[in-house]
Each structure stands twice: as structure tokens, then as C-alpha cells.
Coordinates of C-alpha atoms and ligand atoms in Angstrom, one line a residue:
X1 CA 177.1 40.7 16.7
X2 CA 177.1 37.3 17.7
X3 CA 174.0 35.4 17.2
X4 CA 171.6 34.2 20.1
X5 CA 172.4 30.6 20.1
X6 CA 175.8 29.4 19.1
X7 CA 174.9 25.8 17.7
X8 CA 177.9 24.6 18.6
X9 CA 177.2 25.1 21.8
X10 CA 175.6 22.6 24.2
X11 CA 173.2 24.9 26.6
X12 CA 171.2 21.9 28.9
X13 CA 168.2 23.2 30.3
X14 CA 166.9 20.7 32.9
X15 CA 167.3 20.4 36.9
X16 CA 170.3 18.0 37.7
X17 CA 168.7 15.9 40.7
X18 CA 169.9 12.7 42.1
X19 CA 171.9 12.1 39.0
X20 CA 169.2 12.4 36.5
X21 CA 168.3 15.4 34.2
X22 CA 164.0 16.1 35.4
X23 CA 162.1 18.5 34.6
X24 CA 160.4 20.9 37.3
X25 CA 157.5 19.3 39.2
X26 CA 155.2 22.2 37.8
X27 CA 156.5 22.0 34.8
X28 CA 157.2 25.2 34.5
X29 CA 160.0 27.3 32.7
X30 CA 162.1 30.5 31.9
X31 CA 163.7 32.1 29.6
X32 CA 167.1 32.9 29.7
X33 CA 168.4 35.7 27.1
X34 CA 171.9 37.0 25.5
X35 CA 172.5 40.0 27.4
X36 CA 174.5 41.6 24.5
X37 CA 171.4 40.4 21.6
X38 CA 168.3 40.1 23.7
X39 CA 167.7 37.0 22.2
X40 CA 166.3 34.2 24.1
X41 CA 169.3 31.5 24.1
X42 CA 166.6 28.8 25.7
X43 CA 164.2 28.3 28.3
X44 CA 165.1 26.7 31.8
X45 CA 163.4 24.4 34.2
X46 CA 162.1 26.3 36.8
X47 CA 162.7 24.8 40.4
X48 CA 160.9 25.6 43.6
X49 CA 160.2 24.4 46.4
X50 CA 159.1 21.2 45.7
X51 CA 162.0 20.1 43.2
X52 CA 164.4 21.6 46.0
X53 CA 162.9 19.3 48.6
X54 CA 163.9 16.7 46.1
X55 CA 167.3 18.2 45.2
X56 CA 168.2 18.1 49.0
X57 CA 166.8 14.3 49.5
X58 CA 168.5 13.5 47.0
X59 CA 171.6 14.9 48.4
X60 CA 171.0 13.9 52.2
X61 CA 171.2 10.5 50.2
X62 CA 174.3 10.5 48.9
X63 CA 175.7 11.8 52.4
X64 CA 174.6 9.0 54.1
X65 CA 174.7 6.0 52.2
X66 CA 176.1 5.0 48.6
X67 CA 180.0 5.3 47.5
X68 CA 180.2 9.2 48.7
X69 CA 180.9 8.4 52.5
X70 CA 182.7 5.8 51.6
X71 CA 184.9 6.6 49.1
X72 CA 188.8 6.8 49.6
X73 CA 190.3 10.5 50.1
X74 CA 192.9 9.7 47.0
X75 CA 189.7 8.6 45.3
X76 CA 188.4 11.9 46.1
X77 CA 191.4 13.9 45.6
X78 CA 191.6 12.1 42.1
X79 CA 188.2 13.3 41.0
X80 CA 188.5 16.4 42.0
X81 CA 192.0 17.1 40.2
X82 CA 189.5 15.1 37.1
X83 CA 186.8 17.8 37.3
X84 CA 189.7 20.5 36.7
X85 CA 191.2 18.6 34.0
X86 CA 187.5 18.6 32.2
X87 CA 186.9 22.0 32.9
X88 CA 190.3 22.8 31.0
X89 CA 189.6 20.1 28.0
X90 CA 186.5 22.0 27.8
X91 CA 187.9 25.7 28.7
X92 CA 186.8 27.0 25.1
X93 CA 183.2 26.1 24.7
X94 CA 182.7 26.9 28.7
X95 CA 183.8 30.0 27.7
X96 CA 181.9 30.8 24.9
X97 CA 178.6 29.9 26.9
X98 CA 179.6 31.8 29.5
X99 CA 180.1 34.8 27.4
X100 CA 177.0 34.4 25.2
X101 CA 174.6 34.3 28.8
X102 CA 176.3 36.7 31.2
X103 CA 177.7 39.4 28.7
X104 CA 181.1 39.3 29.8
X105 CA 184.4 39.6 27.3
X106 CA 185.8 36.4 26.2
X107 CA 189.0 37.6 26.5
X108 CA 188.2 37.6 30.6
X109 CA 186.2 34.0 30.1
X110 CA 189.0 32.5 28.4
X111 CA 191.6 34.3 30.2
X112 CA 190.4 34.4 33.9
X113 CA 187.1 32.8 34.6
X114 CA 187.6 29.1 33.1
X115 CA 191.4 28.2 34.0
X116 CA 190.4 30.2 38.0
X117 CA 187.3 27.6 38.0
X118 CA 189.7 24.6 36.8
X119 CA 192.8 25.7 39.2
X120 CA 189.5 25.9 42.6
X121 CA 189.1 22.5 42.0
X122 CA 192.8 21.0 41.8
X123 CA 194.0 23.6 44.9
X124 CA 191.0 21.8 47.2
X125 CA 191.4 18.4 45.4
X126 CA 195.1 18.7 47.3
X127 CA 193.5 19.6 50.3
X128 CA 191.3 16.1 50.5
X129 CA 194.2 14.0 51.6
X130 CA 195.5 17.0 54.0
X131 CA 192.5 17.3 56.4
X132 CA 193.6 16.3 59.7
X133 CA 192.4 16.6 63.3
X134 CA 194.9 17.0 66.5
X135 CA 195.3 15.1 69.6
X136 CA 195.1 17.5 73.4
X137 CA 197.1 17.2 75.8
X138 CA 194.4 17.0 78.5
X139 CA 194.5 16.4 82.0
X140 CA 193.9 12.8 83.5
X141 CA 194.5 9.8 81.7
X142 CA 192.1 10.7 78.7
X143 CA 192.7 10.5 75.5
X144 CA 191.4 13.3 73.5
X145 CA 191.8 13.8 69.7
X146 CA 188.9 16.0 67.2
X147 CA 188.0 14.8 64.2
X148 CA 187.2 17.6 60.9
X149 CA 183.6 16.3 59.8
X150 CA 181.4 17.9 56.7
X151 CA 178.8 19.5 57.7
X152 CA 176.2 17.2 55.3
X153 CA 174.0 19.0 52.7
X154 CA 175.6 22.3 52.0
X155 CA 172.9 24.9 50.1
X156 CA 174.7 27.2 47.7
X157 CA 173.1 29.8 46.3
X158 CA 175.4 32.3 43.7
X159 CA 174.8 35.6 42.0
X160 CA 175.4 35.7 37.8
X161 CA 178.8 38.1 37.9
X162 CA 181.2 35.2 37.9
X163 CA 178.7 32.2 37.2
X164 CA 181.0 29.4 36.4
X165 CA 183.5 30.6 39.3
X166 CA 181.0 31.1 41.9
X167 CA 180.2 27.6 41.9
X168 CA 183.6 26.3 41.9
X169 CA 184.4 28.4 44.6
X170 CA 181.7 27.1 46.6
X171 CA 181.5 23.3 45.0
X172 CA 185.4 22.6 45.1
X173 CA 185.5 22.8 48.9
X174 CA 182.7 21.8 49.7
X175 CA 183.3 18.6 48.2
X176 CA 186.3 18.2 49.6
X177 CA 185.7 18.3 52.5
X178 CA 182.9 15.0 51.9
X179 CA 180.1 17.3 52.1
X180 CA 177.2 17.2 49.4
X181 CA 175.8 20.0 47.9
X182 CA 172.7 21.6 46.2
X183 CA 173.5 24.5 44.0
X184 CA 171.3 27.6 43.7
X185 CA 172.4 29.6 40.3
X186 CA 171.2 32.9 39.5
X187 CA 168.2 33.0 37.3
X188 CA 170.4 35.0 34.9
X189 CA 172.6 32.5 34.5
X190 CA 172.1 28.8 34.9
X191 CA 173.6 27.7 31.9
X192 CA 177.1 26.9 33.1
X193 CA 176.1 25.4 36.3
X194 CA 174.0 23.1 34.3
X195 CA 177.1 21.8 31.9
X196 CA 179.1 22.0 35.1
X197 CA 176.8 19.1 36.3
X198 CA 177.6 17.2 33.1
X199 CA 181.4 17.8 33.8
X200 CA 180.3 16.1 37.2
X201 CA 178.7 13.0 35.8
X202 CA 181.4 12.9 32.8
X203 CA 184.2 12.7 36.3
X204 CA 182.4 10.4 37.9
X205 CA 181.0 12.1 40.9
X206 CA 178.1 9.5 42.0
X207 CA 174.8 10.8 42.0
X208 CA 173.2 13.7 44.4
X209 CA 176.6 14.5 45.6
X210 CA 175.9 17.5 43.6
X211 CA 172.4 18.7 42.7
X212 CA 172.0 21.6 40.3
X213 CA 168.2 23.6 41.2
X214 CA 168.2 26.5 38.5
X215 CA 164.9 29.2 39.4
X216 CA 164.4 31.9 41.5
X217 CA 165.5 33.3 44.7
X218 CA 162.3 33.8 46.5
X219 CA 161.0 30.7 45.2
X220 CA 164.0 27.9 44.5
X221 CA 166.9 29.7 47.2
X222 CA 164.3 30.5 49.9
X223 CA 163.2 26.7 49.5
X224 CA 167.0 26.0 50.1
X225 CA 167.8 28.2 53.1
X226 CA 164.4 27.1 55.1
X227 CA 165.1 23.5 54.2
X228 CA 165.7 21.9 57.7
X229 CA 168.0 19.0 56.2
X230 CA 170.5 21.7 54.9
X231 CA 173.1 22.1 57.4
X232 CA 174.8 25.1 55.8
X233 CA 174.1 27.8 53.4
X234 CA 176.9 29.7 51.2
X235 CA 176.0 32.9 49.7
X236 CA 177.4 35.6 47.2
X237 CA 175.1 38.1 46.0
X238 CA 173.1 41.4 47.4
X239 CA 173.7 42.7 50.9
X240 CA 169.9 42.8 51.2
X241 CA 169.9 39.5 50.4
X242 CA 172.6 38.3 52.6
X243 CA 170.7 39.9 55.4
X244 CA 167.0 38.0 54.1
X245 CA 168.9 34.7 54.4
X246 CA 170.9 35.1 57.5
X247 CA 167.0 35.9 59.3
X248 CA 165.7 33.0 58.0
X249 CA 168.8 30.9 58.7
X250 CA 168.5 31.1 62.0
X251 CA 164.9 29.0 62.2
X252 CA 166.8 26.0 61.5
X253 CA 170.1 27.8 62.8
X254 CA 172.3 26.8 59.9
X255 CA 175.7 27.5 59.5
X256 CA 176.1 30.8 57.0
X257 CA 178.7 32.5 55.0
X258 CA 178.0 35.4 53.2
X259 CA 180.0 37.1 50.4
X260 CA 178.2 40.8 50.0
X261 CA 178.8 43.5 48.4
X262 CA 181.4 46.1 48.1
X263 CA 182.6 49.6 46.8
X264 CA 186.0 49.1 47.0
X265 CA 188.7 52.5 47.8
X266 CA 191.3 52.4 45.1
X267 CA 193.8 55.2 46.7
X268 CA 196.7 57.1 44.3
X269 CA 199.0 58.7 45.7
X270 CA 201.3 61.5 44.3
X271 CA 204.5 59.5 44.7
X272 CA 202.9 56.5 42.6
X273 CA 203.7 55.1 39.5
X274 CA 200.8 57.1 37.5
X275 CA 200.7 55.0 34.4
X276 CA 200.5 51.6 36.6
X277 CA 198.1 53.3 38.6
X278 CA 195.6 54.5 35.5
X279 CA 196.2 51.0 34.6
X280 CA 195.2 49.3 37.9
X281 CA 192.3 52.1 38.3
X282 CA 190.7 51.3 35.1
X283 CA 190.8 47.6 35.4
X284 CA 189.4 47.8 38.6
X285 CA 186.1 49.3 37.8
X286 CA 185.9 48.4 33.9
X287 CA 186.8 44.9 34.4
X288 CA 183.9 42.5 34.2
X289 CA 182.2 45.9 33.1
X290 CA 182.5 46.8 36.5
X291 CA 180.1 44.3 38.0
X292 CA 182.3 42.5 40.4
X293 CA 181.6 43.1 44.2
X294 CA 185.4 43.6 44.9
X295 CA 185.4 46.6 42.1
X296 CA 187.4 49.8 42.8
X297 CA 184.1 51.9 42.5
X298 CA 185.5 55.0 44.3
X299 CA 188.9 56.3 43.1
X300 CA 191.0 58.7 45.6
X301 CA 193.7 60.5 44.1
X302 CA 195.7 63.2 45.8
X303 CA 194.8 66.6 45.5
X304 CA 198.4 67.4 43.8
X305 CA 198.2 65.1 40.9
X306 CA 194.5 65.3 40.3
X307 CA 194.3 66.9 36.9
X308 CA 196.9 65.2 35.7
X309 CA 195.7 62.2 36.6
X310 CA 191.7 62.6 35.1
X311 CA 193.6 63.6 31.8
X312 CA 195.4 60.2 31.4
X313 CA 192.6 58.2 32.9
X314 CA 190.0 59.6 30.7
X315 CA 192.0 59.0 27.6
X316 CA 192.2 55.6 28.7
X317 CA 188.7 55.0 29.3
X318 CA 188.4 56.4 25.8
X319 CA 190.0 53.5 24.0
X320 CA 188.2 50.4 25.4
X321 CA 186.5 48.7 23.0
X322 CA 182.9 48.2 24.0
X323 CA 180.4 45.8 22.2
X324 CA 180.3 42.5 20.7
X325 CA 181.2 40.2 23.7
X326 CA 182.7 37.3 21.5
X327 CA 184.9 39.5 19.8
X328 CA 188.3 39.0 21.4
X329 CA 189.3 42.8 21.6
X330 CA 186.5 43.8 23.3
X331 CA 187.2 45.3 26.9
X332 CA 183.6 46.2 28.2
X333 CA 180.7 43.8 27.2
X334 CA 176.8 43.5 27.9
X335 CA 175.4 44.2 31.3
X336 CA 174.0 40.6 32.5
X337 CA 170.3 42.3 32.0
X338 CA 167.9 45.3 31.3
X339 CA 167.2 45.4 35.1
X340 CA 171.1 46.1 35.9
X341 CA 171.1 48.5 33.3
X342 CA 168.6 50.3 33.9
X343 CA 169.7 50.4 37.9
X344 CA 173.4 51.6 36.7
X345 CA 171.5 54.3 34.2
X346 CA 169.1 55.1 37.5
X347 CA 173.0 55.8 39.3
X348 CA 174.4 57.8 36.5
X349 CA 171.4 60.4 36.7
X350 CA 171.3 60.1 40.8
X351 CA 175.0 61.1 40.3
X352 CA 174.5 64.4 38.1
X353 CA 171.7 65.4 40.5
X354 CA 173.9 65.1 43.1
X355 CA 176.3 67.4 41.3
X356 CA 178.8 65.1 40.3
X357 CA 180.9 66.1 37.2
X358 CA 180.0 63.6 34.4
X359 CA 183.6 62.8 33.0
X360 CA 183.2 60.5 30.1
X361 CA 180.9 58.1 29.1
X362 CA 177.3 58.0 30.9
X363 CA 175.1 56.5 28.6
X364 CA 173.7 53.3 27.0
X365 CA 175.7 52.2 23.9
X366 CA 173.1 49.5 22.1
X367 CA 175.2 47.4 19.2
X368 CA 172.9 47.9 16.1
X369 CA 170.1 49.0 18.6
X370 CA 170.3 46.1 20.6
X371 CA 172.1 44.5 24.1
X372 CA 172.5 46.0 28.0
X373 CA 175.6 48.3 26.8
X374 CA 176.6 51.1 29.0
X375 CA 179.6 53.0 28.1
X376 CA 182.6 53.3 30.4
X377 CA 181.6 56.3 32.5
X378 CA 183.3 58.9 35.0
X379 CA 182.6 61.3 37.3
X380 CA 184.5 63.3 39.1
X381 CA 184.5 65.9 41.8
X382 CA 182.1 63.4 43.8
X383 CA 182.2 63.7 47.6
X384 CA 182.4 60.7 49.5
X385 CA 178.5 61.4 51.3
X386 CA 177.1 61.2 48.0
X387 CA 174.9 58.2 46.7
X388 CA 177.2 58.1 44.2
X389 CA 180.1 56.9 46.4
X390 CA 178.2 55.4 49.3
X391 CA 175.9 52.8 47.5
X392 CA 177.1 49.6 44.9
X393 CA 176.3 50.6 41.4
X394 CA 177.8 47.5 40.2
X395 CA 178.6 48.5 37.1
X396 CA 181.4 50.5 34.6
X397 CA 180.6 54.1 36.7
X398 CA 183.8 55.2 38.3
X399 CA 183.5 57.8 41.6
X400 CA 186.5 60.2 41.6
X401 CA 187.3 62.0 44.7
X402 CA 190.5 64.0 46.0
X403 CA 192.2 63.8 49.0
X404 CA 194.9 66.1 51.0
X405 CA 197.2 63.3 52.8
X406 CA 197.2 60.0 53.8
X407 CA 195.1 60.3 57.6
X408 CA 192.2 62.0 55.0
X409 CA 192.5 58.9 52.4
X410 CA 192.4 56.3 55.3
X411 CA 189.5 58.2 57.0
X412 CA 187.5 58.8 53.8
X413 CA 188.2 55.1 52.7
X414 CA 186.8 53.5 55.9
X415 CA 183.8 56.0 55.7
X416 CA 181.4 53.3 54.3
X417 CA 179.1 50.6 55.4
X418 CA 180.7 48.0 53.0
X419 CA 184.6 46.4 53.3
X420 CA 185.5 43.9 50.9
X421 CA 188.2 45.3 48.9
X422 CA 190.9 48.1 48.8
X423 CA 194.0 49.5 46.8
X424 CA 197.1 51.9 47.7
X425 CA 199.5 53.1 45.1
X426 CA 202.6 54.7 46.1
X427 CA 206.4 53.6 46.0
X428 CA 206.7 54.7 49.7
X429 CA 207.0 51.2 51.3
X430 CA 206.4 52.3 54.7
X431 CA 202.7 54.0 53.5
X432 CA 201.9 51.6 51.5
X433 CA 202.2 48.8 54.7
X434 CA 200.4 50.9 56.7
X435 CA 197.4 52.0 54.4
X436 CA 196.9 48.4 54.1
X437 CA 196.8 48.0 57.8
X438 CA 194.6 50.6 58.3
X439 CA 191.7 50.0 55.6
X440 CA 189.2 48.0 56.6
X441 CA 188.7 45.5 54.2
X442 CA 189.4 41.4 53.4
X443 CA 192.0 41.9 50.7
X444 CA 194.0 44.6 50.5
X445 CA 196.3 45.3 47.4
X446 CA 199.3 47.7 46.9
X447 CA 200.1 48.9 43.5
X448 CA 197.9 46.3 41.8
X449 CA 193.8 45.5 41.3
X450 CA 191.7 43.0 40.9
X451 CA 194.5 39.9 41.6
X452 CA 192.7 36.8 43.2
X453 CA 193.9 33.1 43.8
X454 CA 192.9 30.1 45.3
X455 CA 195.4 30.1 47.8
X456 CA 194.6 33.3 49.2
X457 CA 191.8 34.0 51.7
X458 CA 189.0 36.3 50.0
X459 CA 185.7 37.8 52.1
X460 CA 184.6 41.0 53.5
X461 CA 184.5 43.3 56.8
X462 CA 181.9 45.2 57.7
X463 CA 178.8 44.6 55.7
X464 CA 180.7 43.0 53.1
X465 CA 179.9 39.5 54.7
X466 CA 181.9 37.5 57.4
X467 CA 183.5 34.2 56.4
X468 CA 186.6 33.6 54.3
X469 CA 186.2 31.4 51.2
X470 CA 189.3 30.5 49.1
X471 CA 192.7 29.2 50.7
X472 CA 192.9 27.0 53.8
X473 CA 190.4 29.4 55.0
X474 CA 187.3 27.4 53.0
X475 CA 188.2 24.5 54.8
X476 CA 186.9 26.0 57.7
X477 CA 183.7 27.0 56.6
X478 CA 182.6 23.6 55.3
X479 CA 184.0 21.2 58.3
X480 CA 182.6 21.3 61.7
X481 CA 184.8 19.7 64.5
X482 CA 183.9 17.1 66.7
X483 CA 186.1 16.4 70.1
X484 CA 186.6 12.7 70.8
X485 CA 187.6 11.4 75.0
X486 CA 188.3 8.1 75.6
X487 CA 188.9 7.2 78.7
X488 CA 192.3 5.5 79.6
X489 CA 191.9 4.8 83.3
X490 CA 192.3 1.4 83.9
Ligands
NAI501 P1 170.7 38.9 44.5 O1 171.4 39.0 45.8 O2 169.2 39.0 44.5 O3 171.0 37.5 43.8 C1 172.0 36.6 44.1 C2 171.5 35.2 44.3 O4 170.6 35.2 45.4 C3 170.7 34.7 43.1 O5 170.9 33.3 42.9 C4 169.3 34.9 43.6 O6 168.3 34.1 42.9 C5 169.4 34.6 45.0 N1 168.3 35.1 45.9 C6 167.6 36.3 45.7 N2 166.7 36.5 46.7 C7 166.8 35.4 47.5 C8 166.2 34.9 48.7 N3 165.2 35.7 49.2 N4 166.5 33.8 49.3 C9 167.5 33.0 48.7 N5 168.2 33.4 47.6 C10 167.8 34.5 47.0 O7 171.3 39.9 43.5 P2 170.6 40.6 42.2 O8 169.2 40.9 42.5 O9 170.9 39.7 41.1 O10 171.5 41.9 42.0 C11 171.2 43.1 42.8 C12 172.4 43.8 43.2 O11 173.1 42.9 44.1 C13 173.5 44.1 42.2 O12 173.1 45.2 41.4 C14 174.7 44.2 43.0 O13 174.8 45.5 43.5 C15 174.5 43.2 44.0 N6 175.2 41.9 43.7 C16 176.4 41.6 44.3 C17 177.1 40.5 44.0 C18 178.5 40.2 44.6 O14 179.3 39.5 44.0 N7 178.7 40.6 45.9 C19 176.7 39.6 43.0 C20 175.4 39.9 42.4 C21 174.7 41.0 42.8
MG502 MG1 167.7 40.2 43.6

């Protein structure tokens, strides 16, 4: 097992306000622990309200005055692109912290989470010198143009799943755009933001462009959405808490984007590609041991090829290599904390109650007694009005469930609250196109899981969250557009 605190590894552990590393008005702190070890890697400045007043001063500041408004879009462009290029210089030790405070493999750090973070920031640092308005034909002799403005201090507030991407996904549009930002991490896992920030100072970005408030969300990212100089909050985390924050947004009626929830239909059918199709079903509930909102939590297969199919996907399951998080086979690492666990444990009894048929797995696996380990776990013969398929688990619990044709998969998949993510397998092209026309969700995906990009537009239907972040489609969500007459008449 890897120990608590890598030396090696830098892990800063003050508030990043105004360009200067403070500690929180109160003085206060928290711990933050190794999921996999339990150990305490270090303790945290804990912001609330008071430091986020400062945070978002600090960044109203930089908006208005100082190099940030002024500063050249190439100029910007260029630091983006140099924030990117640090992020990969550093990719391995990134990595390594990442793993050691969220529990993830760091196969998937390494792999996925570090060079998508890097690639966020050069994709929008391309978009700086793109941003254009348009000039209307209107009637009369006016002349009419719009200009794409920032919006001005943007809160972001991000969940612990994807720590390090999260906040590139949010940051690198943001800034390019010329807003300013104060970042929100999850109290789970601050410790990437932080040395984000010092990737931010290392670039050059000039100080309170970006303002790093680690704490709590009642406390620190209630502070943030209430603040009446915020302009706009951006939010991925719990549908409950999407809904908290889109109430008290609308006292100062900010600008919202919300990124929710999920539990994602993955759909096989009988003409598929079974062993791509195992494939793509286990990776899309086991990856990031399953706590990724876009998971395929509820697997339909076909009536026809059902036992077939359980047989190969159990085996499957069977050879993931569960434990040590910093050991580069390992397939299904720590849950992020005991509270998570425990709620995915609280699911895996629910889902025998419910009389659910306990495949494999469904228990904690502690490493020499110790770490947030659950093994990969799944049911079958679950019916789609169980708990067990209706609620996010968030977590490596799989829900089978059969179907008879394709009318009964689309109806069964759209039979939930949520709509953030879906998969069809089959080799009929003409099914597949229309399954994924059909499902309601943001991304669909046809013979494949769990593929994201920069380029590509990524958000939810339903109560998945409105708002599209990623693509040309983030550009949207940070810019507000202002319509410009001058009159021509002589
Ligand atoms: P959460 O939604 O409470 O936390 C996400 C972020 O929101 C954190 O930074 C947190 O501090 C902040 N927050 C919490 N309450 C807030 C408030 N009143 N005002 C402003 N900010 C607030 O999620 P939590 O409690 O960590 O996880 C609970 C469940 O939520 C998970 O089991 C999972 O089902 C879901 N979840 C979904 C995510 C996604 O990617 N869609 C990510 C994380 C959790
Ligand atoms: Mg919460």
C-alpha cells in the first residue's frame, strides 16, 4: 500500500486569494485523508464566507482593472496554450496527487485525467482569438453589430470525482472568454486545485484572475452562490444540490449551469459485438470505480442473449484488479471516502431487499484492513422501478435488466428522472441511429462508453442539468451578448 504522504509530492494547503497563499480568516482547518490508507495526507485552510468575500473582491479586481482586461487575446491565447504545457511538464506528479487524495487508478490519472485537463486548456486557448460578434442587417440607416462580453466573476464550485478535470473544464473557458473566476473544490479533494493555482502563478496569470477557496459547501460554496458580485455560477455535483443552488441563485438572479447527476442506459443488443460490448459495459460502470455521473449504471441486454451475456461479463468483472491505487495494474481503486462507501454499501443491501439477484462482488474489500474498497459488484434480474435502477449509486454496482425489442429498451431507458448519458450496441446501423435519436440524454454513444473530448458538447436532459460545457458550446455559457446601434442618419 502506498503510504499517506508521498514526500515527493508537493500538497499546498492554503487559500489562493488575490495572488497570495493566506490562510482562512478563522483560522480554521481540515483534514484531508488517503481514501485508499485513511491516513491524513494534510490539513486544509478552511474558507467561508468571509475569505470568499475576499476571494471574489479579489477577483471583481482583476476584472476591472490591472493587466486582465487589458491584456492582448494572443497574449491570452498564449497563456492559456502555457498552462497546458505545465500541466503536461508536470502530468506525473499531478497524477500521483491526484491518485493519493481521490482514490482513483493511476493508470486513469496518468492516462485520462491529466493530458484531458492539459488538452481543456489548449482547445479554449484556440478559441481566445476566435470570439467574434456579427453585424444585422437592420432596418433604417443603423448600424448594428453585438459584441461577446464575460460575464465578470464567474463562481465555480466542483464535485471530487474528476478533481483536476472539473476545474479545467470550468477554468479553461472561463478564462477565455476574459472572465475571472473563484474556484469552489470539493472538501474531498482540494489538493489539485491548490497546485493548479501554482501552475497559474508559474504561467503567469496575474493575480485574482483565479482565486482558489477550498472548504465546505454550505459554508465556503453557499458564500459563493449568494455573493451579489458573482455574475455566474458553474456547478457539477448532486442533483439535490443543483437544485439548492439554482433557489438561491435566483436572489441575485445569476447566470447557472448545472452538471447533475445521471444513471446512464447502456443497451446490448443481440446482433452486437458481445465481446466489445462486455468490454464497453464494464468500463462504463467500473471505470473511475463507477463514480462518474455519466456511468452506465443500468445495463439492458436482450432477453435472447442474456445468459450468455452475465456469463462473460461476470468473468470479466472477476479479473479486475482491485486495491493499491498507485499500483499501475490496478482497475478499481478507493472510494473518494467512508461516507460514499458506506452510501454504495447502504445500495447494495437496498438492492437484495428489493429482490435483486446479487451477481458478483457486493462487499467491502479493505487492503490490509484498511481504505474505502468495494468490490466490483452485479446484480441482475433488477427491474427498472427498483431503487436499484432508479436512484445514482455512484459507485462500482452494476443494474442488469432484460428487454424484449427495441420500442421496450427505448421505453425502459427514458423511464427515469435523470438524462445525461446513454449507449446502444448493435451492428444494425439503422437501430443504432435511431436508438440514439430516441434516448433522451446529452451524449449518446453507439458501440462504445465512456469517450469524452473537448470538442464535443457534454451536459444533461432532464434532471441531469441544462447547459452544455465542453466544445463551442462553453463559449456560450461564459459570454453574455451585448447589441450595439449607432445611428447613421445624417
Ligand atoms: P455535492 O453535490 O454535495 O458536492 C459537490 C460540490 O458542491 C462540492 O464542492 C460541495 O462542497 C458543493 N456543495 C455542497 N452543498 C452546497 C451548497 N449548499 N451550496 C453550494 N455548494 C455546495 O455531492 P457529494 O455530497 O459530494 O456527493 C453526493 C452524491 O452526489 C454522490 O453520491 C453522487 O451521487 C452525486 N455526485 C454527482 C457528481 C457528478 O459528477 N454529477 C459529482 C459528485 C457527486
Ligand atoms: Mg453533499
Amino acid at each position: 500500500m502506498s503510504s499517506a504522504v508521498d514526500a515527493s509530492l508537493r500538497t499546498p494547503n492554503q487559500l489562493w486569494i488575490g495572488g497570495e497563499w493566506r490562510d482562512a480568516l478563522s483560522g480554521k482547518t481540515f483534514p484531508v485523508l488517503n481514501p485508499a490508507t485513511e491516513e491524513e495526507i494534510t490539513q486544509v485552510a478552511e474558507a467561508d464566507s468571509a475569505d470568499v468575500d475576499l476571494a471574489v473582491a479579489a477577483a471583481q479586481k482583476a476584472f476591472e482593472s490591472g493587466p486582465w482586461p487589458k491584456m492582448s487575446v494572443t497574449e491570452r491565447a498564449r497563456l492559456l496554450w502555457r498552462i497546458g504545457d505545465l500541466l503536461l511538464e508536470n502530468a506525473d506528479e499531478l497524477a500521483r496527487l491526484e491518485t493519493m487524495n481521490n482514490g482513483k487508478p493511476i493508470f486513469e490519472s496518468r492516462q485520462v485525467d491529466l493530458p484531458a485537463a492539459a488538452a481543456c486548456f489548449q482547445y479554449y486557448a484556440g478559441w481566445v482569438t476566435k470570439l467574434e460578434g456579427a453585424t444585422i442587417p437592420v432596418p433604417g440607416n443603423y448600424f448594428n453589430y453585438t459584441l461577446r462580453e464575460p460575464f465578470g466573476v464567474v463562481g465555480a464550485i466542483i464535485p471530487w470525482n474528476f478533481p483536476i478535470l472539473m476545474a479545467a473544464w470550468k477554468l479553461a473557458p472561463a478564462l477565455a472568454t476574459g472572465n475571472t473566476v473563484v474556484l469552489k473544490p470539493a472538501e474531498e479533494t482540494p489538493l489539485t486545485a491548490l497546485r493548479l493555482a501554482e501552475i497559474f502563478e508559474t504561467a503567469g496569470v496575474p493575480a485574482g484572475v483565479v482565486n482558489v477557496v477550498p472548504g465546505f459547501g454550505p459554508t465556503a460554496g453557499a458564500a459563493l452562490v449568494r455573493h451579489p458580485a458573482v455574475a455566474k455560477i458553474a456547478f457539477t455535483g448532486s442533483t439535490a444540490v443543483g437544485k439548492e443552488i439554482m433557489r438561491a441563485a435566483a436572489d441575485t438572479l445569476k447566470s447557472v449551469s448545472l452538471e447533475l447527476g445521471g444513471k446512464s442506459p447502456n443497451i446490448v443488443f443481440a446482433d452486437a459485438d458481445l465481446d466489445a460490448a462486455v468490454r464497453g459495459a464494464i468500463n462504463g460502470i467500473f471505470y473511475g470505480k463507477g463514480e462518474v455521473c455519466a456511468a452506465g449504471s443500468r445495463l439492458f441486454v436482450e432477453s435472447s442473449i442474456h445468459d450468455l451475456f452475465l456469463e462473460k461479463l461476470t468473468e470479466r468483472a472477476g479479473k479486475l484488479l482491485v486495491g493499491d491505487p498507485m499500483h499501475p495494474k490496478t482497475r478499481v481503486g478507493a472510494l473518494v471516502s467512508r461516507e460514499q462507501m458506506n452510501k454504495v454499501l447502504g445500495y447494495i443491501e437496498s438492492g437484495r431487499g428489493e429482490g435483486a439477484r446479487l451477481v458478483c462482488g457486493g462487499e467491502p474489500a479493505p487492503q490490509n484492513g484498511k481504505g474505502f474498497f468495494v468490490k466490483p459488484t452485479i446484480f441482475d434480474g433488477v427491474r427498472n422501478s427498483m431503487r436499484l435502477a432508479q436512484e445514482e449509486i455512484f459507485g462500482p454496482v452494476l443494474a442488469t435488466l432484460e428487454f424484449r425489442d427495441v420500442e421496450d429498451a427505448i421505453s425502459q431507458a427514458n423511464q427515469t428522472v435523470y438524462g445525461l448519458a446513454a449507449a446502444v450496441w448493435t451492428r444494425d446501423v439503422k437501430k443504432a441511429h435511431k436508438a440514439a435519436r430516441a434516448i433522451k440524454a446529452g451524449t449518446v454513444w453507439v458501440n462504445t462508453y465512456n469517450i469524452l473530448d473537448t470538442a464535443s458538447p457534454f451536459g444533461g436532459y432532464k434532471m441531469s442539468g441544462f447547459g452544455r460545457e465542453l466544445g463551442k458550446h462553453a463559449l456560450d455559457l461564459y459570454t453574455q451578448v451585448k447589441s450595439v446601434w449607432v445611428d447613421l442618419n445624417d
